[in-house]
Amino acid sequence: MTAALFATSGWDAIVVGAGPAGSACAWHLARAGRRVLLLERHHFPRDKSCGDGLTPRCLELLDEMGVLAQLDGYGRIARVRVVHRGPPLRQRDFGYDGVPGRYDYGLVVPRMRLDQLVCQAAVAAGAVLAEGIQVRELVREAGRALGVLVDCEHGPRALRLDAEVVVAADGANSRLAAGMGLGGQAGQLGFALRGYCEGLRGLDPCQEIHLPLADASGDYLLPAYGWIFPTSATSANVGVGIMGRTPLDDVRRLSTRFWATLRASDPRFADARDSAPLLGAPLRFDFAPERCAAPGLLLVGDAAGLTSPFTGEGISYGLESGRLAARTIDRALRAAPRRPDVEDDYRMLMAHHFAGYFELGRHSARRHLLFWKVLDSSFDSERPLFGLLRRAALLPEGAGSGAGDSALMDDLGPVVGRGDPLLRRQLIDIGAALVAVVRRDWPFLGRLDSARGAARGIVFRPSLLMLLAARFGAADARPLRRLGVALDLAYLGLMAQSGVEEDLSGARDNWSNKFALLLGDFLFSHALCQADPDDAIHADAIMGALETSCRGCLAQLSTAGRVDLSPDVARSQLADRIAPLFILPLTMGAAVAGAAPGVAQALGEYGRALGLLFACGEEMLAFTERAPQAMAVLASDLTRRVAGLPLLYAASCQPAPVQAALNADPPDRAVLAALVALPAVRAAMAGEMARHAQDAGAALRRLPAASAAAPLHALLRHGLERWRDTA
Ligand SMILES: Cc1cc2nc3c(=O)[nH]c(=O)nc-3n(C[C@H](O)[C@H](O)[C@H](O)COP(=O)(O)OP(=O)(O)OC[C@H]3O[C@@H](n4cnc5c(N)ncnc54)[C@H](O)[C@@H]3O)c2cc1C
């Protein structure tokens, strides 16, 4: 091999480190026809300290390289189980079936095997592998990486190898990153330790994560977690991880305590035997886009700090970043075959894919006590806000999983379709700006787009209505983007506040309420900043609409639990609460674009009727299996015992059962759903919605012809069809 190194020059890329990240990068480069040299200090098969857990995203990336087909013998993992170590001890399963993408399972594959397979795939694709090569340092000139200096196990030392681009895939202790001044931030390193054990009983096919772990006294919660990943029906990879710089002895003690707890209190571990010595390694979860590249050098995988701060998962980020680096290099070489510029493109791509999730992780690691408390307090809550938080934080799935333009549009797909590219573009711009505005402080909001499935983020965006209304005017619509962001932020703020729940325990601090209020305030304040820094009119309009909406909500709460309310009163409360969210964006869009007099009024009337139509549909939806998709601001009504129109109609036929089921603790959703499904109730709701649809249609007919007419009609149809789907 050394001879080959001497004989061959002119590498397009040298990849240092043949872990998953390096081998994936080499595979993609080789497939693109690039000359790539992969350097590894060890010989395969070699072990690597790891939990061996592979997520669906990982499988997708491995499949692309033809590796997945070779993993047939490993049992499928159906879900992640998060065991919240309390007290009390609680657990929650996150099925992999809700994850976007092609695979609905995970695997546990020892690294001794996995890494060899990925590396073999790279070689089969055309990469040149050199094992037993220790890379000493980068060769640099005028701040640019030109190659590496290596020591060969059975050959020359301090050998210089040149390439157009160097890829550092040399793991968490990356020498190359440090050599270029791109090393990790102090205090942001973690450590994890794993072992294998046999003789287990009754293991479920799930990747089990236990958190948070406590110190020796049991009183002080550490930013630490443990895991049990089954390697077969009777064996598992078991380990612990901790965030923050921690002396190795402390990590060992943490591990001893975790194993002892399992042996003492978990019947599955009664006869457990260790089958391999403990092996540990640092965790790097300090990814920052600005530190993942330098002239001529790209960092991938752990070298770039891409280990999940929540779960310690890093293989998928390694594979994904390897692929992104390869793509960047290939594209840059096409533009400039010699010394191409790669760093800016790569930084941008990496920021898009990973920044949100890792920012969230860094914040949580720093404020882990707050994070654990919120998690503790909201662990059993079904409110969308907390569902989102749990999914974003606990489900170990790559932030890059399908997030992008199409995902940002998913909730609006039925209305906008693909036939209106301008509208799509505007909405995507607003979505991206929205995410950018909030991500720094509450990065999990950056994952709204990929948190589809069990907990949907936004199913309604005021900015869509505003953009459509603006088409009735001709004025320069430059402020539309900012206003769109402001309106969507205000709506998200309402959604956060709807996550506030009554503290039924009364005994302990309700951290989820504090968090929801804090988040609501944060979003409102950002909405106001975006609205218009110089002109208070828009900010006032937004605050006015929110106030009306909150008053409607309070009015509903003041009559909560009552099933003898007249539908007229309930309808007017509902209108106060929901209609402003529809009226405001429409009238604001028309005003900003200078639409003709009368247009804003007709749009406002359309908005009121459309709001009521949607709200009625969502109230019905809340009683079906699609309840988690119901509009976020309405989703918590039943737990607060707000009867709503469907229940009031049901009570007009059968008052006693409705009252009893609503008063139950918690309200008996199944009984109420059966009552709402009565033909008389469905007929009453159908009549209710038909009237709102007629009102909206009449308002639309008063509007002049404009390109917005078709989408406004489509929205109306969508409102009716959403409801019909529940039949
Ligand atoms: C205890 C533990 C448990 C974990 N559990 C999981 C899990 O369950 N699931 C998951 O997805 N992730 C897990 N991770 C994270 C995961 O192991 C890493 O994120 C992943 O290995 C990163 O891949 P990589 O290719 O970037 O680096 P690595 O896998 O570390 O590969 C780096 C390679 O570079 C080589 N190298 C280093 N320096 C040089 C040099 N100077 N010259 C030549 N070669 C060099 C090394 O020998 C190695 O082969 C865990 C980590 C730890 C420590």
CSV table of C-alpha atoms in Angstrom, one decimal, residues 473-704:
chain,number,residue,atom,x,y,z
A,473,GLY,CA,-53.5,45.4,-4.4
A,474,ALA,CA,-50.7,46.6,-6.6
A,475,ALA,CA,-48.5,48.3,-4.1
A,476,ASP,CA,-44.9,47.3,-3.5
A,477,ALA,CA,-45.2,44.5,-1.0
A,478,ARG,CA,-41.8,44.6,0.5
A,479,PRO,CA,-42.9,44.6,4.1
A,480,LEU,CA,-44.9,41.4,3.5
A,481,ARG,CA,-42.1,39.1,4.5
A,482,ARG,CA,-41.5,40.8,7.9
A,483,LEU,CA,-45.3,40.9,8.5
A,484,GLY,CA,-45.7,37.3,7.6
A,485,VAL,CA,-43.0,36.3,10.1
A,486,ALA,CA,-44.7,38.6,12.7
A,487,LEU,CA,-48.1,37.0,12.2
A,488,ASP,CA,-46.8,33.5,12.2
A,489,LEU,CA,-44.8,34.2,15.4
A,490,ALA,CA,-47.8,35.7,17.1
A,491,TYR,CA,-49.8,32.6,16.2
A,492,LEU,CA,-47.0,30.3,17.5
A,493,GLY,CA,-47.1,32.4,20.7
A,494,LEU,CA,-50.8,31.6,21.1
A,495,MET,CA,-50.0,28.0,20.5
A,496,ALA,CA,-47.4,28.1,23.3
A,497,GLN,CA,-49.8,29.7,25.6
A,498,SER,CA,-52.4,27.1,24.9
A,499,GLY,CA,-49.8,24.7,26.3
A,500,VAL,CA,-50.4,26.2,29.8
A,501,GLU,CA,-52.4,23.7,31.8
A,502,GLU,CA,-54.1,23.8,35.2
A,503,ASP,CA,-51.7,22.6,37.8
A,504,LEU,CA,-53.8,19.7,39.0
A,505,SER,CA,-51.1,18.4,41.4
A,506,GLY,CA,-50.9,21.7,43.2
A,507,ALA,CA,-48.1,20.3,45.1
A,508,ARG,CA,-45.1,21.0,43.0
A,509,ASP,CA,-43.9,23.7,40.6
A,510,ASN,CA,-45.4,23.3,37.2
A,511,TRP,CA,-42.3,23.8,35.1
A,512,SER,CA,-44.2,23.1,31.9
A,513,ASN,CA,-46.5,26.0,32.6
A,514,LYS,CA,-43.6,28.3,33.3
A,515,PHE,CA,-41.9,27.2,30.2
A,516,ALA,CA,-45.1,27.7,28.1
A,517,LEU,CA,-45.6,31.2,29.4
A,518,LEU,CA,-42.0,32.1,28.9
A,519,LEU,CA,-42.0,30.8,25.4
A,520,GLY,CA,-45.3,32.6,24.6
A,521,ASP,CA,-43.8,35.9,25.8
A,522,PHE,CA,-40.7,35.3,23.9
A,523,LEU,CA,-42.6,34.7,20.6
A,524,PHE,CA,-44.9,37.6,21.1
A,525,SER,CA,-42.0,39.9,21.7
A,526,HIS,CA,-40.3,38.7,18.6
A,527,ALA,CA,-43.5,39.1,16.7
A,528,LEU,CA,-43.7,42.7,17.8
A,529,CYS,CA,-40.1,43.4,16.8
A,530,GLN,CA,-40.7,42.0,13.4
A,531,ALA,CA,-44.1,43.8,12.8
A,532,ASP,CA,-42.7,47.2,12.1
A,533,PRO,CA,-40.0,48.9,14.0
A,534,ASP,CA,-41.0,52.4,12.9
A,535,ASP,CA,-44.7,52.2,12.7
A,536,ALA,CA,-46.8,51.1,15.6
A,537,ILE,CA,-50.0,50.4,13.5
A,538,HIS,CA,-49.1,46.8,12.7
A,539,ALA,CA,-47.9,46.0,16.1
A,540,ASP,CA,-51.1,47.4,17.6
A,541,ALA,CA,-53.2,45.5,15.1
A,542,ILE,CA,-51.5,42.2,16.1
A,543,MET,CA,-51.8,42.9,19.8
A,544,GLY,CA,-55.4,43.9,19.4
A,545,ALA,CA,-56.2,40.6,17.6
A,546,LEU,CA,-54.4,38.6,20.2
A,547,GLU,CA,-56.2,40.4,23.0
A,548,THR,CA,-59.6,39.6,21.4
A,549,SER,CA,-58.6,36.1,20.9
A,550,CYS,CA,-57.4,35.7,24.6
A,551,ARG,CA,-60.7,37.3,25.7
A,552,GLY,CA,-62.6,34.7,23.7
A,553,CYS,CA,-60.5,32.0,25.3
A,554,LEU,CA,-61.1,33.4,28.8
A,555,ALA,CA,-64.9,33.6,28.1
A,556,GLN,CA,-64.8,29.9,27.1
A,557,LEU,CA,-62.9,29.0,30.3
A,558,SER,CA,-65.4,31.0,32.4
A,559,THR,CA,-68.2,28.7,31.2
A,560,ALA,CA,-66.0,25.5,31.2
A,561,GLY,CA,-67.9,22.4,32.4
A,562,ARG,CA,-71.3,23.7,31.4
A,563,VAL,CA,-73.2,21.8,28.9
A,564,ASP,CA,-76.4,23.9,29.1
A,565,LEU,CA,-74.9,26.9,27.3
A,566,SER,CA,-76.8,28.0,24.2
A,567,PRO,CA,-75.0,27.4,20.9
A,568,ASP,CA,-75.3,31.1,20.1
A,569,VAL,CA,-73.2,32.0,23.1
A,570,ALA,CA,-70.6,29.3,22.4
A,571,ARG,CA,-70.4,30.4,18.8
A,572,SER,CA,-69.7,33.9,19.7
A,573,GLN,CA,-67.0,32.9,22.2
A,574,LEU,CA,-65.5,30.7,19.5
A,575,ALA,CA,-65.7,33.6,17.0
A,576,ASP,CA,-63.9,35.9,19.4
A,577,ARG,CA,-61.2,33.4,20.0
A,578,ILE,CA,-60.5,32.1,16.5
A,579,ALA,CA,-61.8,34.7,13.9
A,580,PRO,CA,-59.2,37.4,14.7
A,581,LEU,CA,-56.5,34.9,13.7
A,582,PHE,CA,-58.1,34.8,10.2
A,583,ILE,CA,-59.4,38.4,9.9
A,584,LEU,CA,-56.2,40.1,10.9
A,585,PRO,CA,-53.8,38.7,8.2
A,586,LEU,CA,-56.4,39.2,5.5
A,587,THR,CA,-57.2,42.8,6.3
A,588,MET,CA,-53.5,43.6,7.0
A,589,GLY,CA,-52.4,42.0,3.7
A,590,ALA,CA,-55.0,44.1,1.8
A,591,ALA,CA,-54.1,47.3,3.6
A,592,VAL,CA,-50.3,46.9,3.1
A,593,ALA,CA,-50.8,46.2,-0.6
A,594,GLY,CA,-53.1,49.2,-1.0
A,595,ALA,CA,-56.2,47.2,-2.1
A,596,ALA,CA,-59.3,49.1,-3.2
A,597,PRO,CA,-61.8,50.2,-0.5
A,598,GLY,CA,-64.3,47.5,0.3
A,599,VAL,CA,-61.8,44.7,-0.4
A,600,ALA,CA,-60.5,44.7,3.1
A,601,GLN,CA,-64.0,44.6,4.5
A,602,ALA,CA,-65.1,41.6,2.2
A,603,LEU,CA,-61.8,39.8,3.1
A,604,GLY,CA,-62.5,40.4,6.8
A,605,GLU,CA,-66.0,38.8,6.5
A,606,TYR,CA,-64.5,35.9,4.5
A,607,GLY,CA,-61.9,35.5,7.3
A,608,ARG,CA,-64.5,35.5,10.1
A,609,ALA,CA,-66.6,32.8,8.3
A,610,LEU,CA,-63.5,30.8,7.3
A,611,GLY,CA,-62.3,30.9,10.9
A,612,LEU,CA,-65.5,29.6,12.2
A,613,LEU,CA,-65.6,26.9,9.6
A,614,PHE,CA,-62.1,25.7,10.4
A,615,ALA,CA,-62.8,25.9,14.2
A,616,CYS,CA,-66.0,23.8,13.9
A,617,GLY,CA,-64.1,21.3,11.8
A,618,GLU,CA,-61.2,21.2,14.3
A,619,GLU,CA,-63.6,20.7,17.2
A,620,MET,CA,-65.0,17.6,15.5
A,621,LEU,CA,-61.5,16.4,14.6
A,622,ALA,CA,-60.6,16.5,18.2
A,623,PHE,CA,-62.9,13.6,18.8
A,624,THR,CA,-61.4,11.4,16.1
A,625,GLU,CA,-58.1,9.4,15.9
A,626,ARG,CA,-56.7,12.5,14.1
A,627,ALA,CA,-57.0,14.5,17.3
A,628,PRO,CA,-53.2,15.2,17.5
A,629,GLN,CA,-53.5,17.0,14.1
A,630,ALA,CA,-56.2,19.3,15.4
A,631,MET,CA,-55.4,23.0,15.4
A,632,ALA,CA,-52.9,23.6,18.2
A,633,VAL,CA,-54.8,26.5,19.8
A,634,LEU,CA,-57.9,24.3,20.2
A,635,ALA,CA,-56.3,21.0,21.0
A,636,SER,CA,-56.3,21.4,24.7
A,637,ASP,CA,-60.0,22.4,25.1
A,638,LEU,CA,-61.3,19.1,26.2
A,639,THR,CA,-58.8,18.7,29.1
A,640,ARG,CA,-60.0,22.2,30.2
A,641,ARG,CA,-63.6,21.0,30.0
A,642,VAL,CA,-64.6,23.6,27.4
A,643,ALA,CA,-67.7,21.9,25.9
A,644,GLY,CA,-67.6,23.4,22.4
A,645,LEU,CA,-70.3,23.3,19.8
A,646,PRO,CA,-70.3,19.5,19.1
A,647,LEU,CA,-70.7,18.7,22.8
A,648,LEU,CA,-73.4,21.3,23.3
A,649,TYR,CA,-75.4,19.8,20.4
A,650,ALA,CA,-74.9,16.4,21.9
A,651,ALA,CA,-76.0,17.7,25.3
A,652,SER,CA,-79.2,19.0,23.7
A,653,CYS,CA,-80.1,15.3,22.9
A,654,GLN,CA,-78.5,13.6,25.9
A,655,PRO,CA,-77.5,16.1,28.6
A,656,ALA,CA,-76.7,13.7,31.5
A,657,PRO,CA,-74.2,11.4,29.8
A,658,VAL,CA,-72.4,14.4,28.2
A,659,GLN,CA,-72.1,16.1,31.6
A,660,ALA,CA,-70.9,13.0,33.3
A,661,ALA,CA,-68.2,12.2,30.7
A,662,LEU,CA,-67.1,15.9,30.7
A,663,ASN,CA,-66.8,15.9,34.5
A,664,ALA,CA,-64.9,12.7,34.7
A,665,ASP,CA,-61.2,13.1,35.6
A,666,PRO,CA,-59.8,13.2,33.0
A,667,PRO,CA,-62.8,13.8,30.7
A,668,ASP,CA,-63.9,10.6,29.1
A,669,ARG,CA,-62.9,11.2,25.5
A,670,ALA,CA,-64.2,7.8,24.2
A,671,VAL,CA,-67.7,8.3,25.6
A,672,LEU,CA,-67.8,11.9,24.3
A,673,ALA,CA,-66.6,10.8,20.9
A,674,ALA,CA,-69.5,8.3,20.7
A,675,LEU,CA,-72.0,11.0,21.6
A,676,VAL,CA,-70.6,13.4,19.1
A,677,ALA,CA,-70.9,10.7,16.4
A,678,LEU,CA,-74.7,10.6,16.9
A,679,PRO,CA,-76.4,11.4,13.6
A,680,ALA,CA,-78.3,14.3,15.1
A,681,VAL,CA,-75.1,15.9,16.3
A,682,ARG,CA,-73.3,15.4,13.0
A,683,ALA,CA,-76.3,16.9,11.1
A,684,ALA,CA,-76.3,19.9,13.4
A,685,MET,CA,-72.6,20.5,12.9
A,686,ALA,CA,-72.9,19.9,9.1
A,687,GLY,CA,-75.6,22.6,9.1
A,688,GLU,CA,-73.4,24.9,11.2
A,689,MET,CA,-70.5,24.6,8.8
A,690,ALA,CA,-72.6,24.9,5.7
A,691,ARG,CA,-73.8,28.3,6.9
A,692,HIS,CA,-70.2,29.5,7.6
A,693,ALA,CA,-69.1,28.2,4.2
A,694,GLN,CA,-72.0,30.1,2.5
A,695,ASP,CA,-71.1,33.3,4.3
A,696,ALA,CA,-67.5,32.9,3.3
A,697,GLY,CA,-68.5,32.2,-0.3
A,698,ALA,CA,-70.8,35.3,-0.4
A,699,ALA,CA,-67.9,37.5,0.8
A,700,LEU,CA,-65.6,36.0,-1.9
A,701,ARG,CA,-68.1,36.9,-4.6
A,702,ARG,CA,-67.9,40.6,-3.6
A,703,LEU,CA,-64.1,40.6,-4.3
A,704,PRO,CA,-62.7,41.7,-7.7
